[in-house]
Amino acid sequence: MKKLLLIITLAFSVLSFAQTKKGDWVVGASSTVGFNSNEFKYEYSNGEEFTNKTNQFNINVSGEYFVINNFAVGVDVSYRNSVTKFSSYYTDFDGNLMPNKGKTKGNSISMMPLVSYYFANDSKFYPYLSGGAGFMNSTSKDYQNDDVNKFKNNAFIWKAKGGVSYFMTSSIALDLGLSYNQVKYKEKDNIQSSDNTFGVNVGLKLFL
């Protein structure tokens, strides 16, 4: 009986890190559809106001290689689609408040080196931390007062993420996590812009 218990214990110990051992691969895909949304409203003492509401759809695909047990390095590729609607009022020369509405549609693709560490244990739940930094290319169209303007820009992006992988099988895991992204766009016309996004991620990972 003692030998049987020892064998079972060893088997579970091997299983606990078999998916994240040195030489293994992990390929994942996740999305933050419906979770990334923010709204801003500014009011000025002269009666002018400005509102800005953004909705985003993100999808990430990553591939990583375990250089040592539980520690992986790889590449993360992300696509983001966003729609920003804005509404404002401005004061004309006669002192009247005039409405101004429009929207901006944008698409971007980013790529960054990625590192991850998995906290392997005897359960099916593996907590992990990951992060990376790279570059992003974006295009957008601005619709305002029957005019359409197109823009292109490059940006530096970094991301930090924490979550848990739940192993439904020995090689397929459900991924649940929280992520924070910061994008800093290239300066144009003496204007430096950036945006910060907090999101809830849901996806799948395949361990090979």
Coordinates of N, CA and C in Angstrom, one line a residue:
M1 N 0.8 -1.2 0.0 CA 0.0 0.0 0.0 C 0.9 1.3 0.0
K2 N 1.9 1.3 0.8 CA 2.8 2.4 0.8 C 3.5 2.7 -0.5
K3 N 3.9 1.6 -1.2 CA 4.5 1.7 -2.5 C 3.5 2.3 -3.5
L4 N 2.2 1.8 -3.4 CA 1.1 2.3 -4.3 C 0.9 3.8 -4.1
L5 N 0.9 4.2 -2.8 CA 0.7 5.7 -2.5 C 1.9 6.5 -3.1
L6 N 3.1 5.9 -2.9 CA 4.3 6.6 -3.4 C 4.2 6.8 -4.9
I7 N 3.8 5.7 -5.6 CA 3.7 5.8 -7.1 C 2.7 6.8 -7.5
I8 N 1.5 6.9 -6.8 CA 0.5 7.8 -7.2 C 0.9 9.3 -6.9
T9 N 1.7 9.5 -5.8 CA 2.2 10.8 -5.5 C 3.2 11.3 -6.6
L10 N 4.1 10.3 -7.0 CA 5.0 10.7 -8.0 C 4.4 11.0 -9.3
A11 N 3.3 10.2 -9.6 CA 2.6 10.5 -10.9 C 2.0 11.8 -10.9
F12 N 1.4 12.2 -9.8 CA 0.8 13.6 -9.7 C 1.8 14.7 -9.8
S13 N 3.0 14.4 -9.2 CA 4.1 15.4 -9.2 C 4.6 15.6 -10.6
V14 N 4.7 14.5 -11.4 CA 5.1 14.6 -12.8 C 4.1 15.3 -13.6
L15 N 2.8 15.0 -13.4 CA 1.7 15.7 -14.1 C 1.6 17.1 -13.8
S16 N 2.0 17.5 -12.6 CA 1.8 18.9 -12.2 C 2.7 19.9 -13.0
F17 N 3.8 19.4 -13.6 CA 4.7 20.3 -14.4 C 4.9 19.8 -15.8
A18 N 4.2 18.7 -16.1 CA 4.5 18.1 -17.5 C 4.1 19.0 -18.6
Q19 N 3.1 19.9 -18.4 CA 2.7 20.8 -19.4 C 3.6 22.0 -19.5
T20 N 4.4 22.3 -18.6 CA 5.2 23.5 -18.6 C 6.7 23.2 -18.3
K21 N 7.1 22.0 -18.8 CA 8.5 21.6 -18.5 C 9.4 22.2 -19.7
K22 N 10.7 22.2 -19.5 CA 11.6 22.7 -20.4 C 11.5 21.9 -21.7
G23 N 11.4 22.6 -22.9 CA 11.3 22.0 -24.2 C 9.9 22.0 -24.7
D24 N 8.9 22.3 -23.9 CA 7.5 22.3 -24.3 C 7.1 23.6 -25.0
W25 N 6.0 23.6 -25.7 CA 5.5 24.8 -26.4 C 4.1 25.1 -25.9
V26 N 3.7 26.3 -25.9 CA 2.3 26.7 -25.6 C 1.9 27.7 -26.6
V27 N 0.7 27.4 -27.2 CA 0.1 28.3 -28.2 C -1.2 28.8 -27.7
G28 N -1.5 30.1 -27.7 CA -2.7 30.5 -27.1 C -3.4 31.6 -28.0
A29 N -4.7 31.7 -27.7 CA -5.5 32.8 -28.4 C -6.6 33.3 -27.4
S30 N -6.7 34.6 -27.3 CA -7.6 35.1 -26.3 C -8.3 36.4 -26.9
S31 N -9.4 36.8 -26.3 CA -10.1 38.0 -26.7 C -10.6 38.7 -25.6
T32 N -10.8 40.0 -25.8 CA -11.4 40.9 -24.7 C -12.7 41.5 -25.3
V33 N -13.4 40.9 -26.2 CA -14.6 41.4 -26.8 C -15.6 41.8 -25.7
G34 N -16.1 43.0 -25.8 CA -17.2 43.4 -24.9 C -16.7 43.9 -23.6
F35 N -15.5 43.8 -23.3 CA -15.0 44.2 -21.9 C -14.3 45.5 -21.9
N36 N -13.6 45.9 -23.0 CA -12.9 47.2 -23.0 C -13.8 48.3 -23.5
S37 N -14.2 49.1 -22.6 CA -15.1 50.3 -22.9 C -14.8 51.4 -21.9
N38 N -14.6 52.6 -22.4 CA -14.4 53.7 -21.5 C -15.1 54.9 -22.0
E39 N -15.4 55.8 -21.1 CA -16.2 57.0 -21.5 C -15.6 58.2 -20.7
F40 N -15.4 59.3 -21.3 CA -14.9 60.5 -20.7 C -15.9 61.7 -20.9
K41 N -16.0 62.6 -20.0 CA -16.8 63.8 -20.1 C -16.1 65.0 -19.5
Y42 N -16.0 66.0 -20.3 CA -15.3 67.2 -19.8 C -16.3 68.4 -19.9
E43 N -16.4 69.2 -18.8 CA -17.2 70.3 -18.8 C -16.4 71.5 -18.4
Y44 N -16.6 72.6 -19.1 CA -15.8 73.8 -18.9 C -16.7 74.9 -18.3
S45 N -16.0 75.9 -17.7 CA -16.8 77.0 -17.0 C -17.6 77.8 -17.9
N46 N -17.2 77.9 -19.2 CA -17.9 78.8 -20.2 C -19.1 78.0 -20.8
G47 N -19.4 76.8 -20.3 CA -20.5 76.1 -20.9 C -20.2 75.1 -21.9
E48 N -18.9 75.1 -22.4 CA -18.5 74.1 -23.4 C -18.3 72.7 -22.7
E49 N -18.6 71.7 -23.4 CA -18.4 70.3 -22.9 C -18.0 69.4 -24.0
F50 N -17.4 68.3 -23.6 CA -16.9 67.3 -24.5 C -17.0 65.9 -23.9
T51 N -17.7 65.0 -24.7 CA -17.8 63.6 -24.2 C -17.1 62.7 -25.2
N52 N -16.6 61.6 -24.8 CA -15.8 60.7 -25.6 C -16.1 59.3 -25.1
K53 N -16.6 58.4 -25.9 CA -16.9 57.0 -25.6 C -16.2 56.1 -26.5
T54 N -15.5 55.1 -26.0 CA -14.7 54.2 -26.9 C -15.1 52.8 -26.5
N55 N -15.4 51.9 -27.6 CA -15.6 50.5 -27.4 C -14.5 49.8 -28.3
Q56 N -13.9 48.7 -27.7 CA -12.8 48.0 -28.4 C -13.1 46.5 -28.5
F57 N -12.6 45.9 -29.5 CA -12.5 44.5 -29.7 C -11.0 44.1 -29.9
N58 N -10.5 43.2 -29.0 CA -9.1 42.8 -29.1 C -9.1 41.3 -29.3
I59 N -8.1 40.8 -30.1 CA -7.8 39.4 -30.2 C -6.3 39.2 -30.2
N60 N -5.8 38.3 -29.3 CA -4.4 38.1 -29.2 C -4.1 36.6 -29.6
V61 N -3.0 36.4 -30.3 CA -2.4 35.1 -30.6 C -1.0 35.1 -30.1
S62 N -0.6 34.1 -29.4 CA 0.8 34.0 -28.9 C 1.3 32.6 -29.0
G63 N 2.7 32.5 -29.1 CA 3.4 31.3 -29.1 C 4.6 31.4 -28.3
E64 N 4.8 30.4 -27.4 CA 5.9 30.5 -26.4 C 6.6 29.1 -26.3
Y65 N 7.9 29.2 -25.9 CA 8.7 28.0 -25.7 C 9.3 28.0 -24.3
F66 N 9.2 26.9 -23.6 CA 9.7 26.8 -22.2 C 11.2 26.6 -22.2
V67 N 12.0 27.6 -21.9 CA 13.4 27.5 -21.9 C 13.9 26.8 -20.6
I68 N 13.1 26.9 -19.5 CA 13.3 26.1 -18.3 C 11.9 25.7 -17.8
N69 N 11.8 24.9 -16.8 CA 10.5 24.5 -16.3 C 9.8 25.7 -15.8
N70 N 8.5 25.9 -16.4 CA 7.6 26.9 -15.9 C 7.9 28.3 -16.5
F71 N 9.0 28.5 -17.2 CA 9.3 29.8 -17.7 C 9.4 29.8 -19.2
A72 N 8.6 30.6 -19.9 CA 8.5 30.5 -21.3 C 8.8 31.9 -22.0
V73 N 9.4 31.9 -23.1 CA 9.6 33.1 -23.9 C 9.0 32.9 -25.3
G74 N 8.5 34.0 -25.9 CA 7.8 33.9 -27.2 C 7.4 35.2 -27.8
V75 N 6.4 35.1 -28.6 CA 5.9 36.3 -29.4 C 4.4 36.4 -29.2
D76 N 3.9 37.7 -29.1 CA 2.5 37.9 -29.0 C 2.1 38.9 -30.1
V77 N 1.1 38.5 -30.8 CA 0.5 39.3 -31.9 C -0.9 39.7 -31.6
S78 N -1.2 41.0 -31.7 CA -2.5 41.4 -31.3 C -3.2 42.3 -32.4
Y79 N -4.5 42.1 -32.6 CA -5.3 43.0 -33.5 C -6.3 43.7 -32.6
R80 N -6.5 45.0 -32.9 CA -7.5 45.8 -32.1 C -8.3 46.6 -33.1
N81 N -9.6 46.5 -32.9 CA -10.6 47.4 -33.6 C -11.3 48.2 -32.6
S82 N -11.4 49.5 -32.9 CA -12.0 50.4 -31.9 C -12.9 51.4 -32.6
V83 N -14.0 51.8 -31.9 CA -14.9 52.9 -32.4 C -15.1 53.9 -31.3
T84 N -14.7 55.1 -31.6 CA -14.8 56.2 -30.6 C -15.9 57.2 -31.1
K85 N -16.9 57.5 -30.3 CA -17.9 58.5 -30.6 C -17.7 59.7 -29.7
F86 N -17.7 60.9 -30.3 CA -17.6 62.1 -29.5 C -18.7 63.1 -29.7
S87 N -19.0 63.8 -28.7 CA -20.0 64.9 -28.8 C -19.5 66.1 -28.0
S88 N -19.6 67.2 -28.6 CA -19.2 68.5 -27.9 C -20.1 69.6 -28.3
Y89 N -19.9 70.7 -27.5 CA -20.6 71.9 -27.7 C -19.5 73.0 -27.7
Y90 N -19.6 73.9 -28.6 CA -18.6 75.0 -28.6 C -19.4 76.4 -28.7
T91 N -18.7 77.4 -28.3 CA -19.3 78.8 -28.4 C -19.0 79.5 -29.6
D92 N -20.0 79.9 -30.4 CA -19.7 80.7 -31.6 C -19.4 82.1 -31.3
F93 N -19.3 82.9 -32.4 CA -18.9 84.3 -32.2 C -20.0 85.1 -31.5
D94 N -21.3 84.6 -31.6 CA -22.4 85.3 -31.0 C -22.7 84.9 -29.6
G95 N -21.8 83.9 -29.1 CA -22.0 83.4 -27.7 C -23.0 82.3 -27.6
N96 N -23.4 81.7 -28.7 CA -24.3 80.6 -28.7 C -23.6 79.3 -28.6
L97 N -24.1 78.3 -27.9 CA -23.6 76.9 -27.9 C -24.0 76.2 -29.1
M98 N -23.0 75.6 -29.9 CA -23.3 74.9 -31.1 C -22.9 73.4 -30.9
P99 N -23.7 72.5 -31.4 CA -23.3 71.1 -31.2 C -22.3 70.6 -32.3
N100 N -21.5 69.6 -31.9 CA -20.5 69.1 -32.8 C -20.4 67.6 -32.5
K101 N -20.7 66.7 -33.4 CA -20.7 65.3 -33.2 C -19.9 64.6 -34.3
G102 N -19.3 63.4 -33.9 CA -18.5 62.7 -34.9 C -18.1 61.3 -34.3
K103 N -17.3 60.6 -35.1 CA -16.8 59.3 -34.6 C -15.5 59.0 -35.3
T104 N -14.7 58.1 -34.7 CA -13.4 57.7 -35.2 C -13.4 56.2 -35.2
K105 N -13.0 55.6 -36.3 CA -12.9 54.1 -36.4 C -11.4 53.8 -36.6
G106 N -10.9 52.9 -35.8 CA -9.5 52.6 -35.9 C -9.2 51.1 -35.9
N107 N -8.1 50.7 -36.5 CA -7.6 49.3 -36.5 C -6.1 49.4 -36.3
S108 N -5.6 48.4 -35.5 CA -4.2 48.4 -35.2 C -3.7 46.9 -35.1
I109 N -2.4 46.7 -35.4 CA -1.7 45.4 -35.2 C -0.4 45.7 -34.5
S110 N -0.2 44.9 -33.5 CA 1.0 45.0 -32.7 C 1.7 43.6 -32.6
M111 N 3.0 43.7 -32.4 CA 3.8 42.5 -32.2 C 4.9 42.8 -31.1
M112 N 5.0 41.8 -30.2 CA 6.0 42.1 -29.1 C 6.6 40.8 -28.6
P113 N 7.8 40.8 -28.1 CA 8.4 39.6 -27.4 C 7.6 39.5 -26.1
L114 N 7.5 38.2 -25.6 CA 6.7 37.9 -24.5 C 7.4 37.0 -23.5
V115 N 7.3 37.2 -22.2 CA 7.8 36.2 -21.3 C 6.7 35.9 -20.3
S116 N 6.6 34.6 -19.9 CA 5.6 34.1 -19.0 C 6.2 33.2 -17.9
Y117 N 5.6 33.2 -16.7 CA 6.0 32.3 -15.7 C 4.7 31.6 -15.1
Y118 N 4.7 30.3 -15.1 CA 3.6 29.5 -14.6 C 3.9 28.9 -13.2
F119 N 3.0 29.1 -12.3 CA 3.1 28.5 -10.9 C 2.5 27.1 -10.9
A120 N 3.3 26.1 -11.3 CA 2.8 24.8 -11.4 C 2.5 24.2 -10.0
N121 N 1.5 23.4 -10.0 CA 1.1 22.8 -8.7 C 0.4 21.4 -9.0
D122 N -0.2 20.8 -7.9 CA -0.8 19.5 -8.1 C -2.3 19.6 -8.6
S123 N -2.8 20.8 -8.8 CA -4.2 20.9 -9.2 C -4.3 21.2 -10.7
K124 N -5.5 21.4 -11.2 CA -5.7 21.7 -12.6 C -5.6 23.2 -12.9
F125 N -5.4 24.0 -11.9 CA -5.3 25.5 -12.0 C -3.9 25.9 -11.9
Y126 N -3.4 26.5 -12.9 CA -2.0 27.0 -13.0 C -2.0 28.6 -13.0
P127 N -1.8 29.3 -11.9 CA -1.7 30.8 -12.0 C -0.4 31.1 -12.9
Y128 N -0.5 32.3 -13.5 CA 0.7 32.7 -14.3 C 0.8 34.2 -14.3
L129 N 1.9 34.7 -14.6 CA 2.2 36.1 -14.9 C 2.9 36.3 -16.2
S130 N 2.6 37.3 -17.0 CA 3.3 37.5 -18.3 C 3.4 39.0 -18.6
G131 N 4.3 39.3 -19.5 CA 4.5 40.7 -19.9 C 5.3 40.8 -21.1
G132 N 5.2 41.9 -21.8 CA 6.0 42.1 -23.0 C 5.9 43.6 -23.5
A133 N 6.8 43.9 -24.4 CA 6.8 45.2 -25.0 C 7.2 45.1 -26.5
G134 N 6.6 46.0 -27.3 CA 7.0 46.0 -28.7 C 6.4 47.2 -29.4
F135 N 6.0 47.1 -30.7 CA 5.6 48.2 -31.5 C 4.2 47.9 -32.1
M136 N 3.5 49.0 -32.4 CA 2.2 48.8 -33.0 C 2.0 49.8 -34.2
N137 N 1.3 49.3 -35.2 CA 1.0 50.2 -36.4 C -0.5 50.3 -36.4
S138 N -1.0 51.6 -36.5 CA -2.4 51.8 -36.5 C -2.9 52.7 -37.6
T139 N -4.1 52.5 -38.0 CA -4.8 53.4 -39.0 C -6.1 53.8 -38.5
S140 N -6.6 55.0 -38.8 CA -7.9 55.4 -38.4 C -8.6 56.3 -39.4
K141 N -9.9 56.4 -39.3 CA -10.7 57.3 -40.1 C -11.5 58.2 -39.1
D142 N -11.5 59.5 -39.4 CA -12.2 60.4 -38.5 C -13.4 61.0 -39.3
Y143 N -14.6 60.7 -38.8 CA -15.9 61.2 -39.5 C -16.4 62.4 -38.7
Q144 N -16.4 63.6 -39.3 CA -16.9 64.7 -38.6 C -17.4 65.8 -39.6
N145 N -18.7 66.2 -39.3 CA -19.3 67.2 -40.2 C -19.2 66.9 -41.7
D146 N -19.5 65.7 -42.0 CA -19.5 65.2 -43.4 C -18.1 65.1 -44.0
D147 N -17.1 65.3 -43.2 CA -15.7 65.2 -43.7 C -15.1 63.9 -43.2
V148 N -14.3 63.2 -44.0 CA -13.6 62.0 -43.6 C -12.1 62.2 -43.7
N149 N -11.4 62.1 -42.6 CA -9.9 62.2 -42.6 C -9.3 60.9 -42.2
K150 N -8.2 60.5 -42.9 CA -7.5 59.3 -42.6 C -6.1 59.6 -41.9
F151 N -5.8 58.7 -41.0 CA -4.5 58.9 -40.2 C -3.8 57.6 -40.1
K152 N -2.5 57.7 -40.1 CA -1.6 56.5 -39.8 C -0.6 56.9 -38.7
N153 N -0.3 55.9 -37.9 CA 0.6 56.3 -36.8 C 1.3 55.0 -36.3
N154 N 2.5 55.1 -35.8 CA 3.2 54.0 -35.1 C 3.3 54.3 -33.6
A155 N 3.4 53.3 -32.8 CA 3.4 53.5 -31.4 C 4.2 52.4 -30.7
F156 N 4.7 52.8 -29.5 CA 5.3 51.8 -28.6 C 4.3 51.3 -27.6
I157 N 4.2 49.9 -27.4 CA 3.2 49.3 -26.6 C 3.8 48.4 -25.6
W158 N 3.3 48.3 -24.4 CA 3.7 47.3 -23.4 C 2.5 46.8 -22.7
K159 N 2.6 45.5 -22.3 CA 1.5 44.8 -21.7 C 1.9 44.0 -20.5
A160 N 1.1 44.0 -19.5 CA 1.2 43.1 -18.3 C -0.1 42.3 -18.1
K161 N 0.1 41.1 -17.8 CA -1.1 40.2 -17.6 C -0.9 39.2 -16.5
G162 N -2.0 38.9 -15.8 CA -2.0 37.9 -14.8 C -3.3 37.1 -14.9
G163 N -3.2 35.8 -14.6 CA -4.4 35.0 -14.7 C -4.2 33.6 -14.2
V164 N -5.1 32.7 -14.7 CA -5.0 31.3 -14.4 C -5.4 30.5 -15.6
S165 N -4.7 29.4 -15.8 CA -5.0 28.4 -16.8 C -5.6 27.2 -16.2
Y166 N -6.8 26.9 -16.6 CA -7.5 25.7 -16.1 C -7.4 24.5 -17.1
F167 N -6.7 23.5 -16.7 CA -6.4 22.4 -17.7 C -7.7 21.5 -17.7
M168 N -8.4 21.6 -18.9 CA -9.5 20.7 -19.1 C -9.1 19.3 -19.5
T169 N -7.9 19.3 -20.2 CA -7.3 18.0 -20.5 C -5.8 18.2 -20.2
S170 N -5.0 17.2 -20.5 CA -3.6 17.3 -20.2 C -2.9 18.3 -21.1
S171 N -3.5 18.7 -22.2 CA -2.8 19.7 -23.1 C -3.7 20.9 -23.5
I172 N -4.9 20.9 -23.1 CA -5.8 22.1 -23.4 C -6.2 22.8 -22.2
A173 N -6.0 24.1 -22.1 CA -6.4 24.8 -20.9 C -7.3 26.0 -21.3
L174 N -8.2 26.3 -20.4 CA -9.0 27.5 -20.5 C -8.3 28.6 -19.8
D175 N -8.2 29.8 -20.5 CA -7.4 30.9 -19.9 C -8.3 32.0 -19.5
L176 N -8.1 32.4 -18.3 CA -8.9 33.6 -17.7 C -7.8 34.5 -17.1
G177 N -7.9 35.8 -17.5 CA -6.9 36.7 -17.0 C -7.3 38.2 -17.0
L178 N -6.5 39.0 -16.4 CA -6.7 40.4 -16.4 C -5.4 41.1 -17.0
S179 N -5.6 42.0 -17.9 CA -4.5 42.6 -18.6 C -4.5 44.1 -18.5
Y180 N -3.3 44.7 -18.6 CA -3.2 46.2 -18.7 C -2.3 46.5 -19.8
N181 N -2.7 47.4 -20.7 CA -1.9 47.8 -21.9 C -1.7 49.3 -21.9
Q182 N -0.5 49.7 -22.3 CA -0.3 51.1 -22.5 C 0.3 51.3 -23.8
V183 N -0.3 52.3 -24.6 CA 0.2 52.6 -25.9 C 0.6 54.0 -26.0
K184 N 1.8 54.3 -26.4 CA 2.4 55.6 -26.6 C 2.7 55.9 -28.0
Y185 N 1.9 56.8 -28.6 CA 1.9 57.0 -30.1 C 3.1 58.0 -30.4
K186 N 3.6 57.9 -31.6 CA 4.7 58.7 -32.1 C 4.2 60.2 -32.2
E187 N 5.0 61.1 -31.7 CA 4.6 62.5 -31.7 C 4.4 63.0 -33.1
K188 N 3.3 63.8 -33.2 CA 3.0 64.4 -34.5 C 2.5 65.8 -34.2
D189 N 3.0 66.8 -35.0 CA 2.6 68.2 -34.8 C 2.7 68.6 -33.4
N190 N 3.8 68.3 -32.7 CA 4.0 68.6 -31.4 C 3.0 68.1 -30.4
I191 N 2.3 67.1 -30.8 CA 1.2 66.5 -29.9 C 1.7 65.0 -29.6
Q192 N 1.8 64.7 -28.3 CA 2.1 63.4 -27.8 C 0.9 62.8 -27.2
S193 N 0.4 61.6 -27.7 CA -0.8 61.0 -27.2 C -0.5 59.6 -26.8
S194 N -1.3 59.1 -25.8 CA -1.2 57.7 -25.4 C -2.6 57.3 -24.8
D195 N -2.7 56.0 -24.7 CA -4.0 55.5 -24.1 C -3.6 54.2 -23.3
N196 N -4.5 54.0 -22.2 CA -4.3 52.9 -21.3 C -5.5 52.1 -21.3
T197 N -5.4 50.8 -21.3 CA -6.6 49.9 -21.4 C -6.4 48.8 -20.4
F198 N -7.5 48.6 -19.6 CA -7.6 47.5 -18.7 C -8.7 46.6 -19.2
G199 N -8.4 45.3 -19.3 CA -9.4 44.3 -19.9 C -9.4 43.0 -19.2
V200 N -10.5 42.3 -19.4 CA -10.7 40.9 -18.9 C -10.5 40.0 -20.1
N201 N -9.6 39.0 -20.0 CA -9.3 38.2 -21.2 C -9.8 36.8 -21.0
V202 N -10.4 36.2 -22.0 CA -10.9 34.8 -22.1 C -10.3 34.2 -23.3
G203 N -9.8 33.0 -23.1 CA -9.2 32.3 -24.3 C -8.9 30.8 -24.0
L204 N -8.1 30.2 -25.0 CA -7.7 28.8 -24.9 C -6.2 28.8 -25.1
K205 N -5.6 27.8 -24.5 CA -4.1 27.5 -24.7 C -3.9 26.0 -25.0
L206 N -3.0 25.8 -25.9 CA -2.7 24.4 -26.3 C -1.2 24.2 -25.9
F207 N -1.0 23.2 -25.0 CA 0.4 22.9 -24.6 C 0.9 21.7 -25.4
L208 N 2.1 21.8 -26.0 CA 2.6 20.8 -26.9 C 3.9 20.2 -26.3

